Amino acid sequence: MANKMKSHSGLKKRVKRTASGKLKRAHAFAYHKAEAKSASRKRGLRGTTLVSASDYKRIKQLVAYK
């Protein structure tokens, strides 16, 4: 009998599902050393974005039961 895989605890906290079942995440590089970044760049890093198509399969497997 095969055991269920465990979800990745760290990734569970960083990824949410949209209503249609896609995965969304926060932007990287937004806060550390923010004073060196332009206002428009910081504005573009606000909010969330979808997980890219190239990473989707791998990430979906790690948060399978979320």
C-alpha positions in Angstrom: 0.0 0.0 0.0 1.5 3.3 -1.1 1.7 6.1 1.5 0.6 9.7 0.7 3.3 12.2 -0.1 3.8 15.0 2.5 3.3 18.6 1.3 6.4 20.8 1.6 5.8 22.8 4.8 7.8 25.8 3.7 6.1 26.1 0.3 2.7 25.6 1.8 3.1 29.0 3.6 4.2 30.8 0.4 1.7 29.6 -2.2 -2.0 29.9 -2.4 -4.6 28.5 -4.8 -6.8 30.8 -7.0 -10.5 30.1 -7.4 -9.7 28.3 -10.7 -7.1 26.2 -9.0 -3.9 27.9 -10.3 -1.1 28.7 -7.9 -0.2 32.3 -6.9 2.9 33.6 -5.2 4.5 36.8 -4.0 7.2 38.5 -6.0 10.8 38.0 -5.0 13.4 40.8 -4.4 10.8 43.2 -3.1 11.9 44.3 0.4 15.6 43.6 1.0 17.7 46.7 0.2 14.6 48.4 -1.0 16.0 51.9 -0.8 18.3 51.1 -3.7 15.4 50.2 -6.0 13.4 52.7 -7.9 9.8 53.5 -6.9 8.4 52.0 -10.2 10.4 48.8 -9.7 9.1 48.4 -6.1 5.5 49.1 -7.3 5.8 46.4 -9.9 6.9 43.9 -7.2 3.9 44.5 -5.0 1.0 42.1 -4.9 1.0 38.5 -6.3 1.7 36.7 -9.5 1.0 33.2 -10.9 3.6 30.5 -10.7 5.4 30.3 -14.0 4.6 27.5 -16.5 8.1 26.1 -16.2 7.9 25.7 -12.4 4.2 24.7 -12.2 4.5 20.9 -12.4 7.2 20.7 -9.7 5.5 23.2 -7.3 2.1 21.5 -7.8 3.6 18.2 -6.7 5.1 19.8 -3.5 1.7 21.3 -2.4 -0.5 18.4 -3.7 -3.0 18.5 -0.9 -3.4 22.2 -0.5 
